[in-house]
Amino acid sequence: MINFSLPDKKTIAQWRFRKNTKARKKLYGKMARMLENSVPIKNALTDLKKRRLSQFSENDAQAQAFSDWTQRMGSGENFAKALTGWVPSDEQSIISGGEASGRVAGTLINLIGVLEAKTKIKSTIVKALTYPSVIFIGLCVILAVFGGFSIPMFLDAAPNIQLYGVGAFVASLTGFFYENLFLIFGFLLVVALVFQLSLNRWVDGLRVKVDRFGPWAIFSMLHGVSWLISFSSLIQAGVPVKDALKQTSLYANPWLKARINAITQRIGDFNLGEAMSRTGYDFPDKEVINDLATYSQYSGFDEALKSIADEWLVESLESIEATVKILNYIGLILGAAVIILLGLGMASIGSQIEAHITQGF
């Protein structure tokens, strides 16, 4: 017998807080300003909690977060550790690096930039996937409606007719979608779930080549840009390169962790760019690796790294937006082709039914 229990109040609050990127950005900004004015972290949290409770109830997600953080810090945990469960792991890793370097305020300010960059990337990807998905689902439903209702109503006028040509093809195609619509959607859902699992867990071998194509390339770009921005924020906070690599790998998924660990193993014998090049993963990106191999030899590397991350973010967004346009055009062409096919098919079926009835008389 399976035991099922509803999530408790704290779990729900943690989920709500993790999903509220806007609220976390505001919080990081407030805390950064307070820390810059020499307010200790625990005192800042206590003050924020009081102000929050003056406006909202104790069930408020942020109020619960402040309460949990202050309690855990009172038990001896540092700020980053106290955030466990409340913020995404990559944010926790960046804050942990800021604490280790003693530059929490600056790290929180950098983290706001990281969140803004990720928001831009995710919104662009959502736009890339939404329109083609809606077009595809809509076309499947339209084909099913024609196969289950429109064409059978036509054929009622000539129940014994044997269709041929375009009419027969459209009748068979739409009938297939009508009879198997839920099976098709179920299959696509399973494929999507398997694909989603493969993104994080398929690490080596053929995956290195697959990362250059299609949705895997977008995944690689998304995580590469996000990681480089996070890594850059740690370097700017004064964290040494090897320590920054270890920090970003702490909470990374298996795909990202394998690439970061491969770079970490080569740091010491080679500079950052050369270490990345020798992993064989082409992570985060070939052009970025070449740039880092050059700038790693000179002073001002932290500023150069930030510049490279910002430039790559802009280029990635432009690349994804170009992909969006291509997918939109494909969706429009596919939709127009299906509508034309249905029009030709219905016209063919109509003429064949008319001929069949005429011959009957």
mmCIF file of C-alpha atoms in Angstrom:
data_model
loop_
_atom_site.group_PDB
_atom_site.id
_atom_site.type_symbol
_atom_site.label_atom_id
_atom_site.label_comp_id
_atom_site.label_asym_id
_atom_site.label_seq_id
_atom_site.Cartn_x
_atom_site.Cartn_y
_atom_site.Cartn_z
ATOM 1 C CA MET A 1 0.000 0.000 0.000
ATOM 2 C CA ILE A 2 1.357 3.403 -1.043
ATOM 3 C CA ASN A 3 1.463 6.041 1.692
ATOM 4 C CA PHE A 4 0.572 9.454 0.343
ATOM 5 C CA SER A 5 0.883 12.633 2.351
ATOM 6 C CA LEU A 6 0.362 16.237 1.373
ATOM 7 C CA PRO A 7 3.416 18.539 1.483
ATOM 8 C CA ASP A 8 3.728 20.514 4.704
ATOM 9 C CA LYS A 9 3.470 24.292 4.994
ATOM 10 C CA LYS A 10 7.240 24.803 4.861
ATOM 11 C CA THR A 11 7.670 22.698 1.697
ATOM 12 C CA ILE A 12 4.954 24.673 -0.073
ATOM 13 C CA ALA A 13 6.528 27.967 1.049
ATOM 14 C CA GLN A 14 9.948 26.829 -0.228
ATOM 15 C CA TRP A 15 8.470 25.929 -3.611
ATOM 16 C CA ARG A 16 6.696 29.289 -3.868
ATOM 17 C CA PHE A 17 9.865 31.188 -2.940
ATOM 18 C CA ARG A 18 12.019 29.250 -5.430
ATOM 19 C CA LYS A 19 9.558 30.063 -8.202
ATOM 20 C CA ASN A 20 9.404 33.782 -7.379
ATOM 21 C CA THR A 21 12.520 35.108 -9.108
ATOM 22 C CA LYS A 22 11.310 38.706 -8.900
ATOM 23 C CA ALA A 23 10.955 38.509 -5.098
ATOM 24 C CA ARG A 24 14.430 36.989 -4.712
ATOM 25 C CA LYS A 25 15.993 39.749 -6.823
ATOM 26 C CA LYS A 26 14.390 42.402 -4.626
ATOM 27 C CA LEU A 27 15.525 40.583 -1.497
ATOM 28 C CA TYR A 28 19.121 40.273 -2.711
ATOM 29 C CA GLY A 29 19.131 44.005 -3.500
ATOM 30 C CA LYS A 30 17.836 44.931 -0.033
ATOM 31 C CA MET A 31 20.334 42.660 1.690
ATOM 32 C CA ALA A 32 23.227 43.990 -0.402
ATOM 33 C CA ARG A 33 22.415 47.576 0.611
ATOM 34 C CA MET A 34 22.132 46.605 4.281
ATOM 35 C CA LEU A 35 25.420 44.676 4.218
ATOM 36 C CA GLU A 36 27.155 47.603 2.513
ATOM 37 C CA ASN A 37 26.107 49.643 5.559
ATOM 38 C CA SER A 38 27.859 47.129 7.846
ATOM 39 C CA VAL A 39 24.680 45.410 9.053
ATOM 40 C CA PRO A 40 25.473 41.738 9.942
ATOM 41 C CA ILE A 41 23.598 39.153 7.846
ATOM 42 C CA LYS A 42 21.607 37.752 10.773
ATOM 43 C CA ASN A 43 20.566 41.229 11.922
ATOM 44 C CA ALA A 44 19.538 42.104 8.365
ATOM 45 C CA LEU A 45 17.361 38.985 8.170
ATOM 46 C CA THR A 46 15.777 39.738 11.547
ATOM 47 C CA ASP A 47 14.941 43.270 10.446
ATOM 48 C CA LEU A 48 13.523 42.071 7.090
ATOM 49 C CA LYS A 49 11.424 39.486 8.917
ATOM 50 C CA LYS A 50 9.910 42.118 11.228
ATOM 51 C CA ARG A 51 9.064 44.384 8.314
ATOM 52 C CA ARG A 52 7.553 41.497 6.351
ATOM 53 C CA LEU A 53 5.387 40.343 9.258
ATOM 54 C CA SER A 54 4.099 43.890 9.718
ATOM 55 C CA GLN A 55 2.536 43.625 6.269
ATOM 56 C CA PHE A 56 1.825 39.914 5.818
ATOM 57 C CA SER A 57 0.825 36.905 7.930
ATOM 58 C CA GLU A 58 3.188 34.208 9.189
ATOM 59 C CA ASN A 59 2.035 31.985 6.302
ATOM 60 C CA ASP A 60 3.734 34.314 3.826
ATOM 61 C CA ALA A 61 6.537 32.506 1.977
ATOM 62 C CA GLN A 62 9.144 35.236 2.557
ATOM 63 C CA ALA A 63 8.258 35.540 6.233
ATOM 64 C CA GLN A 64 8.700 31.789 6.636
ATOM 65 C CA ALA A 65 12.000 31.990 4.749
ATOM 66 C CA PHE A 66 13.358 34.689 7.064
ATOM 67 C CA SER A 67 12.262 32.702 10.113
ATOM 68 C CA ASP A 68 13.921 29.511 8.891
ATOM 69 C CA TRP A 69 17.145 31.280 7.873
ATOM 70 C CA THR A 70 17.571 33.109 11.181
ATOM 71 C CA GLN A 71 16.844 29.904 13.100
ATOM 72 C CA ARG A 72 19.376 27.877 11.116
ATOM 73 C CA MET A 73 22.028 30.578 11.366
ATOM 74 C CA GLY A 74 21.374 30.674 15.118
ATOM 75 C CA SER A 75 22.176 26.934 15.127
ATOM 76 C CA GLY A 76 25.593 27.612 13.613
ATOM 77 C CA GLU A 77 24.995 27.334 9.861
ATOM 78 C CA ASN A 78 26.316 29.988 7.509
ATOM 79 C CA PHE A 79 23.980 32.020 5.294
ATOM 80 C CA ALA A 80 24.438 29.908 2.147
ATOM 81 C CA LYS A 81 23.781 26.665 4.031
ATOM 82 C CA ALA A 82 20.673 28.150 5.651
ATOM 83 C CA LEU A 83 19.245 28.830 2.170
ATOM 84 C CA THR A 84 19.036 25.092 1.373
ATOM 85 C CA GLY A 85 15.637 24.289 -0.088
ATOM 86 C CA TRP A 86 14.651 27.947 -0.437
ATOM 87 C CA VAL A 87 16.683 29.054 -3.456
ATOM 88 C CA PRO A 88 17.920 27.232 -6.600
ATOM 89 C CA SER A 89 21.190 25.400 -6.111
ATOM 90 C CA ASP A 90 23.189 27.604 -8.486
ATOM 91 C CA GLU A 91 22.220 30.726 -6.514
ATOM 92 C CA GLN A 92 23.175 28.988 -3.287
ATOM 93 C CA SER A 93 26.544 28.117 -4.811
ATOM 94 C CA ILE A 94 27.240 31.738 -5.809
ATOM 95 C CA ILE A 95 26.305 33.043 -2.356
ATOM 96 C CA SER A 96 28.497 30.374 -0.779
ATOM 97 C CA GLY A 97 31.424 31.618 -2.843
ATOM 98 C CA GLY A 98 30.713 35.188 -1.787
ATOM 99 C CA GLU A 99 30.770 34.168 1.867
ATOM 100 C CA ALA A 100 34.035 32.306 1.382
ATOM 101 C CA SER A 101 35.622 35.423 -0.132
ATOM 102 C CA GLY A 102 34.098 37.792 2.433
ATOM 103 C CA ARG A 103 32.292 39.787 -0.285
ATOM 104 C CA VAL A 104 28.647 38.851 0.221
ATOM 105 C CA ALA A 105 27.232 42.284 -0.677
ATOM 106 C CA GLY A 106 29.044 42.410 -4.025
ATOM 107 C CA THR A 107 28.114 38.802 -4.721
ATOM 108 C CA LEU A 108 24.411 39.517 -4.115
ATOM 109 C CA ILE A 109 24.572 42.444 -6.550
ATOM 110 C CA ASN A 110 26.225 40.202 -9.157
ATOM 111 C CA LEU A 111 23.608 37.548 -8.467
ATOM 112 C CA ILE A 112 20.846 39.982 -9.439
ATOM 113 C CA GLY A 113 22.527 40.292 -12.836
ATOM 114 C CA VAL A 114 22.732 36.502 -13.091
ATOM 115 C CA LEU A 115 19.003 36.179 -12.403
ATOM 116 C CA GLU A 116 18.136 38.863 -14.954
ATOM 117 C CA ALA A 117 20.224 37.080 -17.583
ATOM 118 C CA LYS A 118 18.601 33.715 -16.853
ATOM 119 C CA THR A 119 15.145 35.272 -17.003
ATOM 120 C CA LYS A 120 15.906 36.647 -20.478
ATOM 121 C CA ILE A 121 17.199 33.267 -21.665
ATOM 122 C CA LYS A 122 14.253 31.292 -20.295
ATOM 123 C CA SER A 123 11.635 33.704 -21.638
ATOM 124 C CA THR A 124 13.240 33.539 -25.083
ATOM 125 C CA ILE A 125 13.253 29.731 -25.014
ATOM 126 C CA VAL A 126 9.597 29.646 -23.891
ATOM 127 C CA LYS A 127 8.721 31.840 -26.874
ATOM 128 C CA ALA A 128 10.699 29.481 -29.107
ATOM 129 C CA LEU A 129 8.712 26.447 -27.958
ATOM 130 C CA THR A 130 5.209 27.855 -27.381
ATOM 131 C CA TYR A 131 4.150 28.870 -30.895
ATOM 132 C CA PRO A 132 5.271 25.689 -32.723
ATOM 133 C CA SER A 133 3.753 23.546 -29.947
ATOM 134 C CA VAL A 134 0.396 25.311 -30.181
ATOM 135 C CA ILE A 135 0.427 24.984 -33.990
ATOM 136 C CA PHE A 136 1.251 21.267 -33.824
ATOM 137 C CA ILE A 137 -1.381 20.465 -31.181
ATOM 138 C CA GLY A 138 -3.961 22.532 -33.061
ATOM 139 C CA LEU A 139 -3.263 20.704 -36.338
ATOM 140 C CA CYS A 140 -3.548 17.314 -34.620
ATOM 141 C CA VAL A 141 -6.932 18.289 -33.160
ATOM 142 C CA ILE A 142 -8.166 19.663 -36.496
ATOM 143 C CA LEU A 143 -7.181 16.442 -38.285
ATOM 144 C CA ALA A 144 -8.923 14.400 -35.571
ATOM 145 C CA VAL A 145 -12.125 16.498 -35.880
ATOM 146 C CA PHE A 146 -12.183 16.027 -39.651
ATOM 147 C CA GLY A 147 -11.543 12.291 -39.265
ATOM 148 C CA GLY A 148 -14.174 11.784 -36.566
ATOM 149 C CA PHE A 149 -16.946 14.139 -37.649
ATOM 150 C CA SER A 150 -16.639 16.111 -40.907
ATOM 151 C CA ILE A 151 -15.622 13.340 -43.316
ATOM 152 C CA PRO A 152 -17.972 10.679 -41.825
ATOM 153 C CA MET A 153 -20.886 13.131 -42.280
ATOM 154 C CA PHE A 154 -19.961 13.445 -45.961
ATOM 155 C CA LEU A 155 -19.674 9.686 -46.365
ATOM 156 C CA ASP A 156 -23.132 9.131 -44.855
ATOM 157 C CA ALA A 157 -24.510 10.285 -48.205
ATOM 158 C CA ALA A 158 -22.716 7.418 -49.964
ATOM 159 C CA PRO A 159 -22.011 4.653 -47.420
ATOM 160 C CA ASN A 160 -20.653 2.128 -49.947
ATOM 161 C CA ILE A 161 -18.307 4.440 -51.800
ATOM 162 C CA GLN A 162 -14.674 3.448 -52.356
ATOM 163 C CA LEU A 163 -12.539 6.574 -52.169
ATOM 164 C CA TYR A 164 -9.347 6.978 -54.176
ATOM 165 C CA GLY A 165 -6.590 9.522 -54.709
ATOM 166 C CA VAL A 166 -6.259 12.575 -52.468
ATOM 167 C CA GLY A 167 -9.681 11.964 -50.958
ATOM 168 C CA ALA A 168 -8.724 8.459 -49.814
ATOM 169 C CA PHE A 169 -5.408 9.720 -48.388
ATOM 170 C CA VAL A 170 -7.055 12.549 -46.411
ATOM 171 C CA ALA A 171 -9.776 10.210 -45.113
ATOM 172 C CA SER A 172 -7.154 7.697 -43.944
ATOM 173 C CA LEU A 173 -4.899 10.393 -42.425
ATOM 174 C CA THR A 174 -7.664 12.141 -40.506
ATOM 175 C CA GLY A 175 -9.132 8.799 -39.433
ATOM 176 C CA PHE A 176 -5.765 7.795 -38.027
ATOM 177 C CA PHE A 177 -5.569 10.983 -35.944
ATOM 178 C CA TYR A 178 -9.149 10.569 -34.725
ATOM 179 C CA GLU A 179 -8.610 6.967 -33.623
ATOM 180 C CA ASN A 180 -5.163 7.535 -32.103
ATOM 181 C CA LEU A 181 -5.148 11.163 -30.935
ATOM 182 C CA PHE A 182 -4.663 10.362 -27.231
ATOM 183 C CA LEU A 183 -2.138 7.655 -28.092
ATOM 184 C CA ILE A 184 -0.178 10.183 -30.169
ATOM 185 C CA PHE A 185 -0.214 12.758 -27.371
ATOM 186 C CA GLY A 186 0.742 10.074 -24.846
ATOM 187 C CA PHE A 187 3.658 8.942 -27.014
ATOM 188 C CA LEU A 188 4.862 12.529 -27.437
ATOM 189 C CA LEU A 189 4.609 13.066 -23.690
ATOM 190 C CA VAL A 190 6.739 9.976 -23.017
ATOM 191 C CA VAL A 191 9.282 11.113 -25.630
ATOM 192 C CA ALA A 192 9.387 14.582 -24.017
ATOM 193 C CA LEU A 193 9.924 13.079 -20.546
ATOM 194 C CA VAL A 194 12.705 10.770 -21.789
ATOM 195 C CA PHE A 195 14.282 13.695 -23.598
ATOM 196 C CA GLN A 196 14.048 15.861 -20.466
ATOM 197 C CA LEU A 197 15.735 13.163 -18.395
ATOM 198 C CA SER A 198 18.456 12.724 -21.017
ATOM 199 C CA LEU A 199 19.335 16.421 -20.937
ATOM 200 C CA ASN A 200 20.652 16.276 -17.375
ATOM 201 C CA ARG A 201 21.762 12.655 -17.087
ATOM 202 C CA TRP A 202 23.260 11.732 -20.477
ATOM 203 C CA VAL A 203 26.813 12.938 -19.940
ATOM 204 C CA ASP A 204 29.495 11.434 -22.192
ATOM 205 C CA GLY A 205 30.062 9.524 -25.405
ATOM 206 C CA LEU A 206 27.786 10.462 -28.291
ATOM 207 C CA ARG A 207 26.275 13.258 -26.187
ATOM 208 C CA VAL A 208 29.329 15.436 -26.898
ATOM 209 C CA LYS A 209 28.469 15.429 -30.621
ATOM 210 C CA VAL A 210 24.699 15.595 -30.085
ATOM 211 C CA ASP A 211 25.163 18.807 -28.061
ATOM 212 C CA ARG A 212 25.827 20.614 -31.336
ATOM 213 C CA PHE A 213 22.354 20.002 -32.732
ATOM 214 C CA GLY A 214 18.712 20.866 -32.115
ATOM 215 C CA PRO A 215 17.290 21.122 -28.595
ATOM 216 C CA TRP A 216 20.482 19.647 -27.093
ATOM 217 C CA ALA A 217 22.392 22.607 -28.533
ATOM 218 C CA ILE A 218 19.910 25.020 -26.929
ATOM 219 C CA PHE A 219 20.265 23.167 -23.617
ATOM 220 C CA SER A 220 24.053 23.324 -23.873
ATOM 221 C CA MET A 221 23.916 27.026 -24.724
ATOM 222 C CA LEU A 222 21.501 27.798 -21.878
ATOM 223 C CA HIS A 223 23.566 26.023 -19.235
ATOM 224 C CA GLY A 224 26.849 27.239 -20.689
ATOM 225 C CA VAL A 225 25.787 30.893 -20.570
ATOM 226 C CA SER A 226 24.208 30.529 -17.118
ATOM 227 C CA TRP A 227 27.285 28.786 -15.749
ATOM 228 C CA LEU A 228 29.724 31.311 -17.227
ATOM 229 C CA ILE A 229 27.748 34.224 -15.763
ATOM 230 C CA SER A 230 27.649 32.506 -12.351
ATOM 231 C CA PHE A 231 31.340 31.631 -12.558
ATOM 232 C CA SER A 232 32.154 35.212 -13.561
ATOM 233 C CA SER A 233 30.263 36.572 -10.544
ATOM 234 C CA LEU A 234 32.357 34.366 -8.224
ATOM 235 C CA ILE A 235 35.618 35.476 -9.851
ATOM 236 C CA GLN A 236 34.555 39.110 -9.468
ATOM 237 C CA ALA A 237 33.841 38.415 -5.804
ATOM 238 C CA GLY A 238 37.513 37.455 -5.399
ATOM 239 C CA VAL A 239 37.088 33.668 -5.346
ATOM 240 C CA PRO A 240 40.118 31.840 -6.873
ATOM 241 C CA VAL A 241 39.452 30.070 -10.185
ATOM 242 C CA LYS A 242 39.730 26.531 -8.840
ATOM 243 C CA ASP A 243 37.547 27.320 -5.822
ATOM 244 C CA ALA A 244 34.985 29.011 -8.081
ATOM 245 C CA LEU A 245 34.862 25.890 -10.255
ATOM 246 C CA LYS A 246 34.296 23.715 -7.204
ATOM 247 C CA GLN A 247 31.572 26.051 -5.933
ATOM 248 C CA THR A 248 29.650 25.945 -9.227
ATOM 249 C CA SER A 249 29.880 22.151 -9.346
ATOM 250 C CA LEU A 250 28.473 21.610 -5.844
ATOM 251 C CA TYR A 251 24.816 21.743 -6.883
ATOM 252 C CA ALA A 252 25.172 21.157 -10.640
ATOM 253 C CA ASN A 253 23.258 18.470 -12.545
ATOM 254 C CA PRO A 254 25.285 15.430 -13.766
ATOM 255 C CA TRP A 255 25.786 16.868 -17.281
ATOM 256 C CA LEU A 256 27.148 20.172 -16.007
ATOM 257 C CA LYS A 257 29.085 18.617 -13.109
ATOM 258 C CA ALA A 258 31.003 16.303 -15.485
ATOM 259 C CA ARG A 259 32.160 19.282 -17.552
ATOM 260 C CA ILE A 260 33.086 21.462 -14.579
ATOM 261 C CA ASN A 261 34.992 18.617 -12.898
ATOM 262 C CA ALA A 262 36.915 17.918 -16.111
ATOM 263 C CA ILE A 263 38.012 21.575 -16.214
ATOM 264 C CA THR A 264 38.902 21.559 -12.501
ATOM 265 C CA GLN A 265 41.155 18.522 -12.922
ATOM 266 C CA ARG A 266 43.241 20.382 -15.514
ATOM 267 C CA ILE A 267 43.524 23.710 -13.682
ATOM 268 C CA GLY A 268 47.035 24.096 -12.288
ATOM 269 C CA ASP A 269 48.752 22.535 -15.286
ATOM 270 C CA PHE A 270 46.972 24.882 -17.714
ATOM 271 C CA ASN A 271 45.180 28.222 -17.654
ATOM 272 C CA LEU A 272 41.375 28.272 -17.689
ATOM 273 C CA GLY A 273 40.918 28.435 -21.463
ATOM 274 C CA GLU A 274 43.481 25.710 -22.166
ATOM 275 C CA ALA A 275 41.987 23.524 -19.418
ATOM 276 C CA MET A 276 38.555 23.868 -21.029
ATOM 277 C CA SER A 277 39.987 23.038 -24.449
ATOM 278 C CA ARG A 278 41.658 19.855 -23.197
ATOM 279 C CA THR A 279 38.454 18.388 -21.697
ATOM 280 C CA GLY A 280 37.098 17.477 -25.140
ATOM 281 C CA TYR A 281 33.616 18.721 -24.202
ATOM 282 C CA ASP A 282 33.795 22.078 -26.056
ATOM 283 C CA PHE A 283 32.210 23.539 -22.941
ATOM 284 C CA PRO A 284 31.028 26.173 -22.560
ATOM 285 C CA ASP A 285 31.655 27.099 -26.225
ATOM 286 C CA LYS A 286 34.557 26.866 -28.674
ATOM 287 C CA GLU A 287 34.809 30.610 -29.287
ATOM 288 C CA VAL A 288 34.524 31.370 -25.565
ATOM 289 C CA ILE A 289 37.284 28.835 -24.849
ATOM 290 C CA ASN A 290 39.589 30.544 -27.357
ATOM 291 C CA ASP A 291 38.891 33.952 -25.816
ATOM 292 C CA LEU A 292 39.525 32.664 -22.291
ATOM 293 C CA ALA A 293 42.760 30.985 -23.380
ATOM 294 C CA THR A 294 43.953 34.414 -24.546
ATOM 295 C CA TYR A 295 42.715 36.579 -21.655
ATOM 296 C CA SER A 296 43.805 34.106 -18.938
ATOM 297 C CA GLN A 297 47.402 35.200 -19.540
ATOM 298 C CA TYR A 298 46.797 38.874 -18.751
ATOM 299 C CA SER A 299 45.778 41.027 -15.787
ATOM 300 C CA GLY A 300 42.168 42.160 -15.458
ATOM 301 C CA PHE A 301 40.964 38.644 -16.139
ATOM 302 C CA ASP A 302 37.881 39.062 -13.926
ATOM 303 C CA GLU A 303 36.635 42.021 -16.000
ATOM 304 C CA ALA A 304 37.465 40.229 -19.257
ATOM 305 C CA LEU A 305 35.549 37.179 -18.065
ATOM 306 C CA LYS A 306 32.481 39.288 -17.255
ATOM 307 C CA SER A 307 32.710 40.972 -20.654
ATOM 308 C CA ILE A 308 32.909 37.593 -22.417
ATOM 309 C CA ALA A 309 29.922 36.295 -20.427
ATOM 310 C CA ASP A 310 27.840 39.396 -21.247
ATOM 311 C CA GLU A 311 28.728 39.253 -24.944
ATOM 312 C CA TRP A 312 27.933 35.562 -25.153
ATOM 313 C CA LEU A 313 24.578 36.176 -23.456
ATOM 314 C CA VAL A 314 23.641 38.718 -26.135
ATOM 315 C CA GLU A 315 24.819 36.405 -28.923
ATOM 316 C CA SER A 316 22.931 33.451 -27.411
ATOM 317 C CA LEU A 317 19.704 35.438 -27.174
ATOM 318 C CA GLU A 318 20.102 36.533 -30.793
ATOM 319 C CA SER A 319 20.741 32.926 -31.838
ATOM 320 C CA ILE A 320 17.668 31.657 -29.976
ATOM 321 C CA GLU A 321 15.523 34.462 -31.416
ATOM 322 C CA ALA A 322 16.695 33.496 -34.912
ATOM 323 C CA THR A 323 15.685 29.906 -34.131
ATOM 324 C CA VAL A 324 12.285 31.191 -32.967
ATOM 325 C CA LYS A 325 11.733 32.874 -36.344
ATOM 326 C CA ILE A 326 12.672 29.702 -38.228
ATOM 327 C CA LEU A 327 10.342 27.582 -36.071
ATOM 328 C CA ASN A 328 7.551 30.115 -36.579
ATOM 329 C CA TYR A 329 7.988 29.967 -40.346
ATOM 330 C CA ILE A 330 7.996 26.158 -40.246
ATOM 331 C CA GLY A 331 4.815 26.237 -38.166
ATOM 332 C CA LEU A 332 3.105 28.587 -40.620
ATOM 333 C CA ILE A 333 4.168 26.516 -43.621
ATOM 334 C CA LEU A 334 3.068 23.270 -41.960
ATOM 335 C CA GLY A 335 -0.284 24.790 -40.965
ATOM 336 C CA ALA A 336 -0.884 26.138 -44.468
ATOM 337 C CA ALA A 337 0.096 22.776 -46.012
ATOM 338 C CA VAL A 338 -2.349 20.859 -43.790
ATOM 339 C CA ILE A 339 -5.187 23.296 -44.508
ATOM 340 C CA ILE A 340 -4.531 23.080 -48.257
ATOM 341 C CA LEU A 341 -4.383 19.282 -48.032
ATOM 342 C CA LEU A 342 -7.690 19.186 -46.151
ATOM 343 C CA GLY A 343 -9.266 21.529 -48.699
ATOM 344 C CA LEU A 344 -8.097 19.385 -51.625
ATOM 345 C CA GLY A 345 -9.135 16.207 -49.833
ATOM 346 C CA MET A 346 -12.633 17.457 -48.996
ATOM 347 C CA ALA A 347 -13.086 18.708 -52.564
ATOM 348 C CA SER A 348 -11.996 15.319 -53.901
ATOM 349 C CA ILE A 349 -14.313 13.449 -51.522
ATOM 350 C CA GLY A 350 -17.197 15.760 -52.464
ATOM 351 C CA SER A 351 -16.711 15.211 -56.196
ATOM 352 C CA GLN A 352 -16.384 11.450 -55.745
ATOM 353 C CA ILE A 353 -19.586 11.314 -53.667
ATOM 354 C CA GLU A 354 -21.414 13.395 -56.298
ATOM 355 C CA ALA A 355 -20.217 11.067 -59.069
ATOM 356 C CA HIS A 356 -21.178 7.993 -57.019
ATOM 357 C CA ILE A 357 -24.705 9.290 -56.407
ATOM 358 C CA THR A 358 -25.100 10.286 -60.069
ATOM 359 C CA GLN A 359 -24.047 6.781 -61.195
ATOM 360 C CA GLY A 360 -26.547 5.301 -58.745
ATOM 361 C CA PHE A 361 -29.380 7.074 -60.503
#
